Amino acid sequence: LQPRSLKELLPALRNRDPTLEVLSLQGPADNDTQRLYDDTAIAILCHEMTGLETIHTIDLSENVFGIEGCASIANWLVHPSTHLQELRL
């Protein structure tokens, strides 16, 4: 089960939307578990962002990912097409 925001974001990522610059994907204040990013959702997100050079800020604070999610983020960060300037965890 993917967070609703990821389901909505996937088409833009897959279409390589050049307007994607800032992703505000922080967890919800109401702890709605259907909106939280876990390790699987982070892996999907990072896979789909690979090669998209326009993203410069991502806010993933207040989510529930762990070591596997962090590893996905680390692998994405070292990709040559990644030009991230700010990562909020």
C-alpha positions as YAML, in Angstrom:
chain: A
units: angstrom
residues:
- id: 1
  name: LEU
  ca: [0.00, 0.00, 0.00]
- id: 2
  name: GLN
  ca: [1.49, 3.30, -1.09]
- id: 3
  name: PRO
  ca: [0.82, 6.67, 0.53]
- id: 4
  name: ARG
  ca: [-1.85, 8.63, -1.34]
- id: 5
  name: SER
  ca: [0.63, 11.39, -2.10]
- id: 6
  name: LEU
  ca: [3.00, 8.91, -3.77]
- id: 7
  name: LYS
  ca: [0.18, 7.55, -5.94]
- id: 8
  name: GLU
  ca: [-0.57, 11.10, -7.04]
- id: 9
  name: LEU
  ca: [3.12, 11.92, -7.59]
- id: 10
  name: LEU
  ca: [4.11, 8.81, -9.59]
- id: 11
  name: PRO
  ca: [2.68, 9.97, -12.95]
- id: 12
  name: ALA
  ca: [4.65, 13.23, -12.79]
- id: 13
  name: LEU
  ca: [7.84, 11.37, -11.84]
- id: 14
  name: ARG
  ca: [7.38, 8.80, -14.60]
- id: 15
  name: ASN
  ca: [6.70, 11.55, -17.15]
- id: 16
  name: ARG
  ca: [9.92, 13.31, -16.02]
- id: 17
  name: ASP
  ca: [7.98, 16.49, -15.25]
- id: 18
  name: PRO
  ca: [10.55, 19.31, -15.38]
- id: 19
  name: THR
  ca: [8.48, 21.45, -13.00]
- id: 20
  name: LEU
  ca: [9.14, 19.08, -10.07]
- id: 21
  name: GLU
  ca: [11.59, 20.98, -7.91]
- id: 22
  name: VAL
  ca: [10.30, 20.79, -4.34]
- id: 23
  name: LEU
  ca: [8.64, 17.68, -2.89]
- id: 24
  name: SER
  ca: [6.81, 18.26, 0.40]
- id: 25
  name: LEU
  ca: [6.13, 14.73, 1.58]
- id: 26
  name: GLN
  ca: [6.23, 15.19, 5.32]
- id: 27
  name: GLY
  ca: [4.09, 12.88, 7.41]
- id: 28
  name: PRO
  ca: [0.61, 14.03, 8.38]
- id: 29
  name: ALA
  ca: [-0.06, 15.73, 11.69]
- id: 30
  name: ASP
  ca: [-3.00, 13.38, 12.27]
- id: 31
  name: ASN
  ca: [-0.79, 10.24, 11.94]
- id: 32
  name: ASP
  ca: [-2.95, 8.91, 9.09]
- id: 33
  name: THR
  ca: [-0.99, 5.72, 8.37]
- id: 34
  name: GLN
  ca: [-2.19, 5.71, 4.76]
- id: 35
  name: ARG
  ca: [-0.18, 8.88, 4.18]
- id: 36
  name: LEU
  ca: [3.10, 7.84, 5.84]
- id: 37
  name: TYR
  ca: [6.15, 6.86, 3.79]
- id: 38
  name: ASP
  ca: [7.68, 3.55, 4.87]
- id: 39
  name: ASP
  ca: [10.76, 1.73, 3.52]
- id: 40
  name: THR
  ca: [8.87, 0.41, 0.49]
- id: 41
  name: ALA
  ca: [7.39, 3.78, -0.44]
- id: 42
  name: ILE
  ca: [10.82, 5.45, -0.08]
- id: 43
  name: ALA
  ca: [12.37, 2.79, -2.35]
- id: 44
  name: ILE
  ca: [9.69, 3.42, -5.00]
- id: 45
  name: LEU
  ca: [10.12, 7.18, -4.69]
- id: 46
  name: CYS
  ca: [13.90, 7.02, -5.03]
- id: 47
  name: HIS
  ca: [13.69, 4.66, -7.99]
- id: 48
  name: GLU
  ca: [11.28, 6.96, -9.81]
- id: 49
  name: MET
  ca: [13.33, 10.10, -9.01]
- id: 50
  name: THR
  ca: [16.52, 8.63, -10.50]
- id: 51
  name: GLY
  ca: [17.45, 10.61, -13.57]
- id: 52
  name: LEU
  ca: [15.19, 13.55, -12.72]
- id: 53
  name: GLU
  ca: [17.63, 16.42, -12.30]
- id: 54
  name: THR
  ca: [15.18, 19.17, -11.34]
- id: 55
  name: ILE
  ca: [14.39, 18.13, -7.76]
- id: 56
  name: HIS
  ca: [16.36, 20.29, -5.32]
- id: 57
  name: THR
  ca: [14.36, 20.00, -2.06]
- id: 58
  name: ILE
  ca: [12.59, 17.07, -0.40]
- id: 59
  name: ASP
  ca: [10.83, 17.07, 2.95]
- id: 60
  name: LEU
  ca: [10.32, 13.54, 4.31]
- id: 61
  name: SER
  ca: [10.07, 14.52, 7.97]
- id: 62
  name: GLU
  ca: [7.59, 12.79, 10.29]
- id: 63
  name: ASN
  ca: [7.49, 9.55, 8.26]
- id: 64
  name: VAL
  ca: [8.11, 5.95, 9.35]
- id: 65
  name: PHE
  ca: [10.93, 4.66, 7.16]
- id: 66
  name: GLY
  ca: [13.95, 2.94, 8.68]
- id: 67
  name: ILE
  ca: [17.33, 1.62, 7.61]
- id: 68
  name: GLU
  ca: [16.13, 0.31, 4.25]
- id: 69
  name: GLY
  ca: [14.51, 3.64, 3.41]
- id: 70
  name: CYS
  ca: [17.69, 5.46, 4.42]
- id: 71
  name: ALA
  ca: [19.72, 3.13, 2.18]
- id: 72
  name: SER
  ca: [17.41, 3.91, -0.76]
- id: 73
  name: ILE
  ca: [17.86, 7.64, -0.14]
- id: 74
  name: ALA
  ca: [21.65, 7.24, 0.13]
- id: 75
  name: ASN
  ca: [21.80, 5.33, -3.15]
- id: 76
  name: TRP
  ca: [19.70, 7.98, -4.86]
- id: 77
  name: LEU
  ca: [21.83, 10.81, -3.44]
- id: 78
  name: VAL
  ca: [25.04, 9.46, -4.99]
- id: 79
  name: HIS
  ca: [23.50, 9.09, -8.46]
- id: 80
  name: PRO
  ca: [25.09, 11.57, -10.91]
- id: 81
  name: SER
  ca: [21.69, 13.00, -11.90]
- id: 82
  name: THR
  ca: [20.80, 13.95, -8.32]
- id: 83
  name: HIS
  ca: [21.16, 17.67, -7.63]
- id: 84
  name: LEU
  ca: [19.48, 17.80, -4.24]
- id: 85
  name: GLN
  ca: [20.27, 20.87, -2.14]
- id: 86
  name: GLU
  ca: [18.04, 20.22, 0.88]
- id: 87
  name: LEU
  ca: [16.78, 17.03, 2.49]
- id: 88
  name: ARG
  ca: [14.56, 17.25, 5.55]
- id: 89
  name: LEU
  ca: [14.24, 14.11, 7.63]
...
